[in-house]
Short mmCIF file of N, CA and C in Angstrom, two decimals:
data_model
loop_
_atom_site.label_atom_id
_atom_site.label_comp_id
_atom_site.label_asym_id
_atom_site.label_seq_id
_atom_site.Cartn_x
_atom_site.Cartn_y
_atom_site.Cartn_z
N MET A 1 -15.39 -16.04 3.70
CA MET A 1 -14.54 -16.35 4.79
C MET A 1 -14.81 -17.78 5.19
N LYS A 2 -14.77 -18.66 4.28
CA LYS A 2 -15.11 -20.03 4.52
C LYS A 2 -13.96 -20.85 5.19
N LYS A 3 -12.70 -20.43 4.89
CA LYS A 3 -11.59 -21.17 5.40
C LYS A 3 -11.04 -20.56 6.70
N ILE A 4 -10.51 -21.43 7.55
CA ILE A 4 -9.96 -20.94 8.80
C ILE A 4 -8.53 -20.50 8.58
N GLY A 5 -8.24 -19.30 8.95
CA GLY A 5 -6.87 -18.71 8.78
C GLY A 5 -6.07 -18.74 10.07
N PRO A 6 -5.08 -17.94 10.13
CA PRO A 6 -4.20 -17.87 11.29
C PRO A 6 -4.91 -17.08 12.40
N GLN A 7 -4.32 -17.05 13.58
CA GLN A 7 -4.81 -16.25 14.66
C GLN A 7 -4.67 -14.77 14.32
N LEU A 8 -5.68 -14.00 14.62
CA LEU A 8 -5.67 -12.59 14.31
C LEU A 8 -4.51 -11.90 14.99
N GLN A 9 -4.22 -12.27 16.22
CA GLN A 9 -3.15 -11.67 17.01
C GLN A 9 -1.78 -11.80 16.29
N THR A 10 -1.59 -12.93 15.62
CA THR A 10 -0.38 -13.17 14.91
C THR A 10 -0.18 -12.08 13.82
N LEU A 11 -1.24 -11.82 13.08
CA LEU A 11 -1.14 -10.82 11.98
C LEU A 11 -1.07 -9.41 12.52
N THR A 12 -1.84 -9.07 13.51
CA THR A 12 -1.74 -7.70 14.04
C THR A 12 -0.39 -7.45 14.70
N SER A 13 0.20 -8.42 15.36
CA SER A 13 1.53 -8.29 15.91
C SER A 13 2.55 -8.11 14.83
N ARG A 14 2.38 -8.87 13.78
CA ARG A 14 3.31 -8.80 12.61
C ARG A 14 3.22 -7.37 11.98
N LEU A 15 2.02 -6.84 11.85
CA LEU A 15 1.87 -5.49 11.34
C LEU A 15 2.55 -4.45 12.28
N ALA A 16 2.33 -4.64 13.55
CA ALA A 16 2.94 -3.69 14.51
C ALA A 16 4.47 -3.72 14.45
N ASN A 17 5.00 -4.82 14.03
CA ASN A 17 6.44 -5.03 13.96
C ASN A 17 6.96 -5.04 12.53
N THR A 18 6.29 -4.33 11.63
CA THR A 18 6.73 -4.26 10.25
C THR A 18 8.13 -3.65 10.19
N PRO A 19 9.04 -4.32 9.51
CA PRO A 19 10.43 -3.77 9.34
C PRO A 19 10.42 -2.47 8.60
N VAL A 20 11.37 -1.65 8.92
CA VAL A 20 11.46 -0.31 8.24
C VAL A 20 11.63 -0.46 6.74
N ASP A 21 12.21 -1.51 6.27
CA ASP A 21 12.38 -1.69 4.82
C ASP A 21 11.02 -1.73 4.09
N PHE A 22 10.05 -2.32 4.75
CA PHE A 22 8.69 -2.46 4.16
C PHE A 22 7.91 -1.13 4.32
N LEU A 23 8.44 -0.24 5.16
CA LEU A 23 7.77 1.05 5.36
C LEU A 23 8.42 2.21 4.57
N ASP A 24 9.46 1.86 3.81
CA ASP A 24 10.16 2.84 3.02
C ASP A 24 9.19 3.44 2.02
N GLU A 25 9.53 4.63 1.53
CA GLU A 25 8.76 5.28 0.48
C GLU A 25 8.78 4.43 -0.79
N PRO A 26 7.62 4.15 -1.36
CA PRO A 26 7.58 3.38 -2.58
C PRO A 26 8.18 4.17 -3.76
N ARG A 27 8.82 3.42 -4.63
CA ARG A 27 9.43 4.05 -5.83
C ARG A 27 8.34 4.50 -6.78
N ILE A 28 8.25 5.80 -7.02
CA ILE A 28 7.25 6.35 -7.96
C ILE A 28 8.07 7.35 -8.83
N GLY A 29 8.27 6.97 -10.07
CA GLY A 29 9.15 7.74 -10.91
C GLY A 29 10.59 7.68 -10.39
N SER A 30 11.16 8.81 -10.09
CA SER A 30 12.53 8.81 -9.56
C SER A 30 12.55 9.06 -8.09
N VAL A 31 11.37 9.11 -7.45
CA VAL A 31 11.30 9.36 -6.00
C VAL A 31 10.98 8.05 -5.24
N GLY A 32 11.60 7.87 -4.06
CA GLY A 32 11.35 6.70 -3.23
C GLY A 32 12.38 5.65 -3.45
N ARG A 33 12.43 4.75 -2.51
CA ARG A 33 13.43 3.66 -2.57
C ARG A 33 12.86 2.25 -2.73
N LEU A 34 11.67 2.00 -2.23
CA LEU A 34 11.11 0.67 -2.19
C LEU A 34 10.47 0.31 -3.52
N VAL A 35 11.02 -0.66 -4.22
CA VAL A 35 10.43 -1.14 -5.51
C VAL A 35 9.41 -2.21 -5.18
N VAL A 36 8.13 -1.74 -5.12
CA VAL A 36 7.04 -2.63 -4.69
C VAL A 36 6.83 -3.78 -5.66
N ALA A 37 7.01 -3.53 -6.94
CA ALA A 37 6.88 -4.58 -7.93
C ALA A 37 7.84 -5.74 -7.66
N ALA A 38 9.02 -5.41 -7.19
CA ALA A 38 9.99 -6.49 -6.83
C ALA A 38 9.49 -7.29 -5.64
N LEU A 39 8.93 -6.59 -4.62
CA LEU A 39 8.35 -7.31 -3.47
C LEU A 39 7.27 -8.26 -3.91
N VAL A 40 6.42 -7.76 -4.77
CA VAL A 40 5.29 -8.58 -5.25
C VAL A 40 5.82 -9.77 -6.08
N ASN A 41 6.80 -9.52 -6.91
CA ASN A 41 7.40 -10.63 -7.65
C ASN A 41 7.98 -11.66 -6.78
N ASP A 42 8.68 -11.26 -5.71
CA ASP A 42 9.30 -12.21 -4.78
C ASP A 42 8.18 -13.03 -4.07
N ALA A 43 7.12 -12.39 -3.66
CA ALA A 43 6.00 -13.06 -3.00
C ALA A 43 5.36 -14.11 -3.89
N PHE A 44 5.19 -13.76 -5.15
CA PHE A 44 4.59 -14.74 -6.08
C PHE A 44 5.50 -15.91 -6.34
N LYS A 45 6.81 -15.63 -6.43
CA LYS A 45 7.79 -16.70 -6.62
C LYS A 45 7.77 -17.65 -5.44
N LYS A 46 7.63 -17.10 -4.25
CA LYS A 46 7.61 -17.90 -3.02
C LYS A 46 6.45 -18.92 -3.09
N TYR A 47 5.33 -18.51 -3.69
CA TYR A 47 4.20 -19.38 -3.78
C TYR A 47 4.15 -20.15 -5.10
N GLY A 48 5.26 -20.14 -5.85
CA GLY A 48 5.35 -20.93 -7.09
C GLY A 48 4.66 -20.30 -8.26
N HIS A 49 4.49 -19.03 -8.30
CA HIS A 49 3.80 -18.35 -9.39
C HIS A 49 4.74 -17.37 -10.07
N GLN A 50 4.49 -17.15 -11.34
CA GLN A 50 5.28 -16.17 -12.13
C GLN A 50 4.33 -15.15 -12.68
N LEU A 51 4.62 -13.89 -12.46
CA LEU A 51 3.83 -12.81 -13.02
C LEU A 51 4.44 -12.32 -14.31
N SER A 52 3.58 -11.87 -15.22
CA SER A 52 4.10 -11.26 -16.49
C SER A 52 4.58 -9.84 -16.17
N ILE A 53 5.31 -9.31 -17.10
CA ILE A 53 5.78 -7.93 -17.02
C ILE A 53 4.61 -6.94 -16.86
N ASP A 54 3.56 -7.17 -17.64
CA ASP A 54 2.37 -6.29 -17.57
C ASP A 54 1.70 -6.39 -16.19
N GLU A 55 1.65 -7.60 -15.59
CA GLU A 55 1.06 -7.74 -14.27
C GLU A 55 1.94 -7.01 -13.23
N LEU A 56 3.27 -7.13 -13.40
CA LEU A 56 4.13 -6.44 -12.42
C LEU A 56 4.03 -4.91 -12.54
N ARG A 57 3.76 -4.44 -13.75
CA ARG A 57 3.61 -2.99 -13.94
C ARG A 57 2.44 -2.39 -13.12
N LEU A 58 1.52 -3.23 -12.74
CA LEU A 58 0.42 -2.78 -11.89
C LEU A 58 0.93 -2.23 -10.55
N PHE A 59 2.12 -2.65 -10.18
CA PHE A 59 2.67 -2.24 -8.91
C PHE A 59 3.83 -1.28 -9.01
N GLU A 60 3.87 -0.61 -10.15
CA GLU A 60 4.83 0.49 -10.34
C GLU A 60 3.99 1.80 -10.18
N GLY A 61 4.54 2.70 -9.45
CA GLY A 61 3.82 3.97 -9.27
C GLY A 61 4.04 4.93 -10.43
N VAL A 62 2.98 5.69 -10.74
CA VAL A 62 3.07 6.68 -11.78
C VAL A 62 2.81 8.06 -11.20
N ASP A 63 1.85 8.14 -10.29
CA ASP A 63 1.44 9.46 -9.70
C ASP A 63 1.54 9.34 -8.23
N GLN A 64 2.33 10.24 -7.65
CA GLN A 64 2.61 10.25 -6.17
C GLN A 64 1.31 10.37 -5.41
N ALA A 65 0.39 11.23 -5.84
CA ALA A 65 -0.87 11.46 -5.13
C ALA A 65 -1.74 10.23 -5.08
N THR A 66 -1.82 9.52 -6.16
CA THR A 66 -2.77 8.38 -6.16
C THR A 66 -2.11 7.06 -5.88
N ASP A 67 -0.84 6.91 -6.10
CA ASP A 67 -0.19 5.60 -5.97
C ASP A 67 0.58 5.36 -4.67
N ARG A 68 0.96 6.41 -3.98
CA ARG A 68 1.79 6.26 -2.81
C ARG A 68 1.16 5.40 -1.71
N ASN A 69 -0.04 5.74 -1.31
CA ASN A 69 -0.73 5.02 -0.26
C ASN A 69 -1.04 3.56 -0.69
N ARG A 70 -1.51 3.41 -1.93
CA ARG A 70 -1.81 2.10 -2.46
C ARG A 70 -0.61 1.19 -2.42
N LEU A 71 0.53 1.69 -2.89
CA LEU A 71 1.75 0.88 -2.95
C LEU A 71 2.25 0.60 -1.53
N LYS A 72 2.07 1.50 -0.56
CA LYS A 72 2.47 1.23 0.81
C LYS A 72 1.61 0.12 1.37
N LEU A 73 0.30 0.11 1.05
CA LEU A 73 -0.60 -0.96 1.50
C LEU A 73 -0.24 -2.31 0.86
N VAL A 74 0.16 -2.28 -0.43
CA VAL A 74 0.62 -3.50 -1.06
C VAL A 74 1.86 -4.05 -0.38
N SER A 75 2.74 -3.16 0.00
CA SER A 75 3.95 -3.55 0.72
C SER A 75 3.61 -4.23 2.03
N LEU A 76 2.67 -3.68 2.79
CA LEU A 76 2.20 -4.26 4.05
C LEU A 76 1.55 -5.62 3.82
N ALA A 77 0.77 -5.75 2.75
CA ALA A 77 0.13 -7.05 2.44
C ALA A 77 1.17 -8.09 2.11
N VAL A 78 2.19 -7.72 1.39
CA VAL A 78 3.31 -8.68 1.09
C VAL A 78 4.01 -9.09 2.38
N TRP A 79 4.20 -8.11 3.28
CA TRP A 79 4.78 -8.48 4.58
C TRP A 79 3.95 -9.53 5.32
N LEU A 80 2.61 -9.39 5.30
CA LEU A 80 1.78 -10.36 5.92
C LEU A 80 1.84 -11.69 5.19
N LEU A 81 1.88 -11.64 3.87
CA LEU A 81 2.01 -12.92 3.10
C LEU A 81 3.23 -13.73 3.43
N ASN A 82 4.28 -13.01 3.93
CA ASN A 82 5.54 -13.66 4.34
C ASN A 82 5.43 -14.38 5.67
N ASP A 83 4.31 -14.28 6.35
CA ASP A 83 4.12 -14.97 7.61
C ASP A 83 4.17 -16.49 7.37
N ALA A 84 4.80 -17.22 8.32
CA ALA A 84 4.98 -18.68 8.15
C ALA A 84 3.67 -19.39 7.93
N TRP A 85 2.57 -18.95 8.50
CA TRP A 85 1.28 -19.62 8.33
C TRP A 85 0.90 -19.76 6.88
N PHE A 86 1.14 -18.76 6.05
CA PHE A 86 0.73 -18.77 4.69
C PHE A 86 1.56 -19.69 3.81
N ALA A 87 2.74 -20.10 4.29
CA ALA A 87 3.60 -21.02 3.55
C ALA A 87 2.93 -22.41 3.42
N GLN A 88 2.02 -22.69 4.37
CA GLN A 88 1.38 -24.06 4.37
C GLN A 88 0.08 -24.12 3.55
N VAL A 89 -0.36 -22.99 3.00
CA VAL A 89 -1.61 -23.03 2.22
C VAL A 89 -1.31 -22.79 0.73
N ASP A 90 -2.26 -23.21 -0.08
CA ASP A 90 -2.11 -23.10 -1.53
C ASP A 90 -2.78 -21.83 -1.99
N LEU A 91 -2.05 -20.74 -2.06
CA LEU A 91 -2.62 -19.47 -2.54
C LEU A 91 -2.49 -19.40 -4.06
N GLN A 92 -3.56 -19.22 -4.74
CA GLN A 92 -3.59 -19.20 -6.18
C GLN A 92 -3.11 -17.86 -6.72
N SER A 93 -2.49 -17.89 -7.83
CA SER A 93 -1.93 -16.66 -8.49
C SER A 93 -3.05 -15.66 -8.72
N SER A 94 -4.18 -16.08 -9.27
CA SER A 94 -5.24 -15.13 -9.63
C SER A 94 -5.85 -14.46 -8.41
N GLU A 95 -6.05 -15.23 -7.30
CA GLU A 95 -6.61 -14.58 -6.11
C GLU A 95 -5.62 -13.64 -5.47
N LEU A 96 -4.34 -13.99 -5.50
CA LEU A 96 -3.32 -13.08 -4.95
C LEU A 96 -3.25 -11.79 -5.78
N LEU A 97 -3.24 -11.92 -7.10
CA LEU A 97 -3.15 -10.74 -7.94
C LEU A 97 -4.37 -9.83 -7.75
N THR A 98 -5.57 -10.46 -7.72
CA THR A 98 -6.80 -9.67 -7.49
C THR A 98 -6.71 -8.96 -6.15
N PHE A 99 -6.27 -9.66 -5.12
CA PHE A 99 -6.21 -9.05 -3.80
C PHE A 99 -5.18 -7.87 -3.82
N LEU A 100 -3.98 -8.11 -4.28
CA LEU A 100 -2.96 -7.07 -4.22
C LEU A 100 -3.22 -5.93 -5.14
N ASN A 101 -3.98 -6.16 -6.18
CA ASN A 101 -4.32 -5.02 -7.09
C ASN A 101 -5.65 -4.42 -6.79
N ALA A 102 -6.72 -5.10 -7.06
CA ALA A 102 -8.07 -4.49 -6.96
C ALA A 102 -8.50 -4.28 -5.47
N SER A 103 -8.35 -5.26 -4.65
CA SER A 103 -8.77 -5.10 -3.25
C SER A 103 -7.99 -4.05 -2.49
N ILE A 104 -6.70 -4.00 -2.67
CA ILE A 104 -5.86 -3.00 -2.01
C ILE A 104 -6.14 -1.65 -2.59
N THR A 105 -6.43 -1.52 -3.91
CA THR A 105 -6.77 -0.24 -4.48
C THR A 105 -8.05 0.31 -3.85
N GLN A 106 -9.04 -0.54 -3.62
CA GLN A 106 -10.30 -0.19 -2.96
C GLN A 106 -10.02 0.28 -1.50
N LEU A 107 -9.22 -0.46 -0.78
CA LEU A 107 -8.92 -0.15 0.58
C LEU A 107 -8.18 1.17 0.68
N ALA A 108 -7.28 1.45 -0.30
CA ALA A 108 -6.47 2.66 -0.25
C ALA A 108 -7.30 3.93 -0.35
N GLU A 109 -8.51 3.81 -0.86
CA GLU A 109 -9.37 5.00 -0.97
C GLU A 109 -9.82 5.49 0.43
N SER A 110 -9.81 4.65 1.43
CA SER A 110 -10.33 5.09 2.76
C SER A 110 -9.37 4.82 3.92
N THR A 111 -8.27 4.08 3.69
CA THR A 111 -7.37 3.74 4.76
C THR A 111 -5.92 4.16 4.44
N LYS A 112 -5.33 4.82 5.38
CA LYS A 112 -3.95 5.24 5.21
C LYS A 112 -3.01 4.10 5.71
N ALA A 113 -1.99 3.81 4.96
CA ALA A 113 -1.06 2.75 5.23
C ALA A 113 -0.38 2.90 6.59
N ASN A 114 0.07 4.08 6.92
CA ASN A 114 0.78 4.26 8.20
C ASN A 114 -0.14 4.00 9.34
N LYS A 115 -1.46 4.20 9.26
CA LYS A 115 -2.41 3.88 10.32
C LYS A 115 -2.49 2.38 10.54
N CYS A 116 -2.27 1.61 9.50
CA CYS A 116 -2.34 0.11 9.60
C CYS A 116 -1.18 -0.45 10.39
N VAL A 117 -0.18 0.35 10.65
CA VAL A 117 0.92 -0.04 11.51
C VAL A 117 0.84 0.60 12.87
N GLU A 118 0.43 1.84 12.95
CA GLU A 118 0.43 2.63 14.13
C GLU A 118 -0.78 2.44 15.03
N ASP A 119 -1.98 2.28 14.44
CA ASP A 119 -3.20 2.25 15.20
C ASP A 119 -3.73 0.85 15.35
N SER A 120 -4.12 0.46 16.57
CA SER A 120 -4.52 -0.95 16.79
C SER A 120 -5.81 -1.29 16.05
N ASP A 121 -6.76 -0.38 15.94
CA ASP A 121 -8.00 -0.70 15.24
C ASP A 121 -7.75 -0.81 13.76
N ARG A 122 -6.90 0.03 13.19
CA ARG A 122 -6.59 -0.08 11.79
C ARG A 122 -5.73 -1.32 11.48
N ARG A 123 -4.86 -1.76 12.43
CA ARG A 123 -4.13 -3.01 12.24
C ARG A 123 -5.13 -4.19 12.13
N GLU A 124 -6.08 -4.16 13.08
CA GLU A 124 -7.08 -5.23 13.06
C GLU A 124 -7.91 -5.20 11.79
N GLU A 125 -8.34 -4.00 11.39
CA GLU A 125 -9.12 -3.87 10.16
C GLU A 125 -8.31 -4.40 8.94
N PHE A 126 -7.06 -3.99 8.82
CA PHE A 126 -6.26 -4.44 7.68
C PHE A 126 -6.08 -5.96 7.74
N ALA A 127 -5.79 -6.52 8.89
CA ALA A 127 -5.61 -7.99 9.01
C ALA A 127 -6.89 -8.72 8.65
N ARG A 128 -8.00 -8.23 9.09
CA ARG A 128 -9.31 -8.86 8.81
C ARG A 128 -9.64 -8.70 7.31
N TYR A 129 -9.39 -7.53 6.78
CA TYR A 129 -9.67 -7.27 5.34
C TYR A 129 -8.80 -8.21 4.52
N PHE A 130 -7.54 -8.29 4.87
CA PHE A 130 -6.57 -9.18 4.20
C PHE A 130 -7.08 -10.60 4.19
N LEU A 131 -7.47 -11.13 5.34
CA LEU A 131 -7.95 -12.49 5.43
C LEU A 131 -9.24 -12.70 4.62
N ALA A 132 -10.20 -11.76 4.77
CA ALA A 132 -11.47 -11.91 4.17
C ALA A 132 -11.36 -11.91 2.65
N ARG A 133 -10.47 -11.08 2.09
CA ARG A 133 -10.31 -11.03 0.67
C ARG A 133 -9.66 -12.31 0.06
N LEU A 134 -8.98 -12.99 0.92
CA LEU A 134 -8.43 -14.31 0.51
C LEU A 134 -9.30 -15.48 0.95
N ASP A 135 -10.52 -15.17 1.43
CA ASP A 135 -11.55 -16.14 1.85
C ASP A 135 -11.18 -16.85 3.13
N TYR A 136 -10.50 -16.21 4.01
CA TYR A 136 -10.15 -16.78 5.32
C TYR A 136 -10.80 -15.97 6.43
N ARG A 137 -10.96 -16.58 7.57
CA ARG A 137 -11.36 -15.88 8.77
C ARG A 137 -10.39 -16.21 9.89
N PRO A 138 -10.28 -15.35 10.87
CA PRO A 138 -9.35 -15.63 11.98
C PRO A 138 -9.66 -16.94 12.68
N GLU A 139 -8.67 -17.65 13.08
CA GLU A 139 -8.80 -18.88 13.83
C GLU A 139 -9.61 -18.59 15.11
N GLY A 140 -10.57 -19.45 15.44
CA GLY A 140 -11.35 -19.30 16.63
C GLY A 140 -12.63 -18.47 16.44
N GLU A 141 -12.88 -18.01 15.22
CA GLU A 141 -14.08 -17.18 14.99
C GLU A 141 -14.98 -17.91 13.98
N SER A 142 -16.27 -17.78 14.19
CA SER A 142 -17.20 -18.32 13.20
C SER A 142 -17.22 -17.33 12.06
N GLU A 143 -17.81 -17.77 10.93
CA GLU A 143 -17.92 -16.89 9.75
C GLU A 143 -18.73 -15.63 10.12
N ALA A 144 -19.84 -15.81 10.84
CA ALA A 144 -20.66 -14.65 11.24
C ALA A 144 -19.92 -13.72 12.11
N GLN A 145 -19.17 -14.21 13.08
CA GLN A 145 -18.40 -13.36 13.98
C GLN A 145 -17.33 -12.57 13.18
N ALA A 146 -16.67 -13.23 12.28
CA ALA A 146 -15.60 -12.58 11.50
C ALA A 146 -16.24 -11.46 10.61
N LYS A 147 -17.37 -11.72 10.00
CA LYS A 147 -18.05 -10.74 9.17
C LYS A 147 -18.50 -9.54 10.01
N ASP A 148 -19.11 -9.82 11.16
CA ASP A 148 -19.57 -8.75 11.99
C ASP A 148 -18.45 -7.88 12.45
N ARG A 149 -17.34 -8.47 12.90
CA ARG A 149 -16.20 -7.68 13.40
C ARG A 149 -15.59 -6.80 12.28
N LEU A 150 -15.44 -7.42 11.13
CA LEU A 150 -14.89 -6.68 9.96
C LEU A 150 -15.81 -5.47 9.62
N SER A 151 -17.10 -5.73 9.60
CA SER A 151 -18.06 -4.61 9.31
C SER A 151 -17.99 -3.53 10.34
N ALA A 152 -17.77 -3.89 11.59
CA ALA A 152 -17.69 -2.89 12.66
C ALA A 152 -16.46 -2.05 12.54
N LEU A 153 -15.36 -2.66 12.08
CA LEU A 153 -14.07 -1.91 11.97
C LEU A 153 -13.85 -1.23 10.63
N SER A 154 -14.52 -1.73 9.62
CA SER A 154 -14.17 -1.37 8.26
C SER A 154 -14.38 0.11 7.90
N SER A 155 -13.33 0.79 7.47
CA SER A 155 -13.44 2.12 6.93
C SER A 155 -14.22 2.18 5.68
N THR A 156 -14.01 1.20 4.83
CA THR A 156 -14.73 1.18 3.56
C THR A 156 -16.22 0.90 3.80
N GLU A 157 -16.55 0.05 4.74
CA GLU A 157 -17.92 -0.20 5.09
C GLU A 157 -18.59 1.04 5.67
N ARG A 158 -17.87 1.76 6.58
CA ARG A 158 -18.37 2.98 7.12
C ARG A 158 -18.65 4.01 6.02
N GLN A 159 -17.73 4.09 5.13
CA GLN A 159 -17.87 5.06 3.97
C GLN A 159 -19.07 4.68 3.14
N ARG A 160 -19.25 3.42 2.86
CA ARG A 160 -20.40 2.94 2.04
C ARG A 160 -21.71 3.28 2.75
N LEU A 161 -21.76 3.03 4.07
CA LEU A 161 -22.99 3.37 4.86
C LEU A 161 -23.26 4.88 4.83
N LEU A 162 -22.23 5.66 4.97
CA LEU A 162 -22.42 7.09 4.96
C LEU A 162 -22.90 7.57 3.56
N ASP A 163 -22.34 6.99 2.52
CA ASP A 163 -22.81 7.35 1.18
C ASP A 163 -24.25 6.95 0.94
N GLU A 164 -24.64 5.75 1.42
CA GLU A 164 -26.00 5.27 1.28
C GLU A 164 -26.94 6.20 2.10
N SER A 165 -26.54 6.58 3.28
CA SER A 165 -27.33 7.46 4.13
C SER A 165 -27.54 8.80 3.46
N ARG A 166 -26.48 9.38 2.89
CA ARG A 166 -26.57 10.65 2.17
C ARG A 166 -27.51 10.52 0.95
N ASP A 167 -27.37 9.41 0.25
CA ASP A 167 -28.25 9.19 -0.92
C ASP A 167 -29.72 9.07 -0.53
N ALA A 168 -29.99 8.36 0.55
CA ALA A 168 -31.35 8.18 1.07
C ALA A 168 -31.92 9.51 1.49
N GLU A 169 -31.13 10.33 2.20
CA GLU A 169 -31.59 11.65 2.66
C GLU A 169 -31.88 12.53 1.40
N LYS A 170 -31.06 12.50 0.42
CA LYS A 170 -31.27 13.29 -0.79
C LYS A 170 -32.55 12.86 -1.47
N ARG A 171 -32.78 11.53 -1.59
CA ARG A 171 -34.01 11.07 -2.19
C ARG A 171 -35.24 11.55 -1.38
N ALA A 172 -35.15 11.42 -0.08
CA ALA A 172 -36.27 11.81 0.80
C ALA A 172 -36.56 13.31 0.64
N ARG A 173 -35.53 14.13 0.57
CA ARG A 173 -35.68 15.59 0.38
C ARG A 173 -36.35 15.88 -0.97
N GLU A 174 -35.91 15.18 -2.00
CA GLU A 174 -36.51 15.40 -3.35
C GLU A 174 -37.96 14.98 -3.36
N ILE A 175 -38.30 13.91 -2.64
CA ILE A 175 -39.72 13.48 -2.60
C ILE A 175 -40.51 14.50 -1.81
N ARG A 176 -40.01 15.02 -0.67
CA ARG A 176 -40.70 16.03 0.07
C ARG A 176 -40.95 17.30 -0.77
N GLN A 177 -39.94 17.68 -1.53
CA GLN A 177 -40.07 18.88 -2.39
C GLN A 177 -41.10 18.64 -3.48
N ALA A 178 -41.13 17.46 -4.04
CA ALA A 178 -42.09 17.15 -5.13
C ALA A 178 -43.49 17.12 -4.52
N LEU A 179 -43.67 16.55 -3.37
CA LEU A 179 -44.98 16.56 -2.71
C LEU A 179 -45.45 17.96 -2.40
N ALA A 180 -44.50 18.81 -1.91
CA ALA A 180 -44.87 20.18 -1.57
C ALA A 180 -45.30 20.94 -2.88
N ARG A 181 -44.57 20.73 -4.00
CA ARG A 181 -44.94 21.33 -5.27
C ARG A 181 -46.31 20.93 -5.69
N LYS A 182 -46.54 19.60 -5.61
CA LYS A 182 -47.86 19.05 -6.02
C LYS A 182 -48.97 19.60 -5.17
N ALA A 183 -48.76 19.72 -3.87
CA ALA A 183 -49.77 20.28 -2.99
C ALA A 183 -50.00 21.71 -3.32
N ALA A 184 -48.97 22.48 -3.59
CA ALA A 184 -49.14 23.89 -3.96
C ALA A 184 -49.88 24.01 -5.28
N GLU A 185 -49.60 23.15 -6.26
CA GLU A 185 -50.31 23.15 -7.51
C GLU A 185 -51.79 22.84 -7.35
N GLN A 186 -52.10 21.84 -6.52
CA GLN A 186 -53.44 21.46 -6.24
C GLN A 186 -54.21 22.61 -5.55
N SER A 187 -53.51 23.25 -4.64
CA SER A 187 -54.14 24.36 -3.91
C SER A 187 -54.42 25.50 -4.88
N ALA A 188 -53.49 25.83 -5.74
CA ALA A 188 -53.67 26.84 -6.73
C ALA A 188 -54.82 26.50 -7.66
N ASP A 189 -54.93 25.23 -8.11
CA ASP A 189 -56.04 24.83 -8.97
C ASP A 189 -57.37 24.99 -8.23
N LYS A 190 -57.41 24.69 -6.97
CA LYS A 190 -58.65 24.75 -6.16
C LYS A 190 -59.09 26.25 -6.11
N TRP A 191 -58.14 27.15 -5.91
CA TRP A 191 -58.47 28.59 -5.81
C TRP A 191 -59.00 29.11 -7.16
N THR A 192 -58.37 28.65 -8.23
CA THR A 192 -58.81 29.17 -9.55
C THR A 192 -60.18 28.64 -9.89
N ARG A 193 -60.58 27.49 -9.45
CA ARG A 193 -61.90 26.93 -9.74
C ARG A 193 -63.00 27.62 -8.94
N GLU A 194 -62.67 28.16 -7.76
CA GLU A 194 -63.69 28.77 -6.94
C GLU A 194 -63.84 30.15 -7.33
#
């Protein structure tokens, strides 16, 4: 988050006012109306980049269960990319593609797209995640402040901490059980020697 980005309020307001066209059901097979690959293609053209057919296929849905939320989040990210502030910066094709594909896929595992529009904390989380993955921080915040606030809001960070906590508890339980077995074995050995 080395670069200073737009004001956070600008992005959260933009998310709250997402047009219904961007909230349409993504096209997955023959279901849905919004062709997310076309949105992505238009966004890349706006920034002077051209995606290959294979790259655009990353934004075509195959499975309703796994792709629906991801494609809705991509649609919201494209809506934010259309903010006037981003027209003045040089967004590179590779960083945009990585963000819209890999970063959004990761976020989709823990964050529902509709919450990013309806819930103020999720709007802030999405805006901060969006900026951070493009190496920006909200205007008026230091890098440390931006990181702290994103960590406090982040669903993915919360999930990571929960997973680490569960793993640590499992390791501690295994160690306690191993120590109890060893103590029992030593006790049994002591009784057999006497």
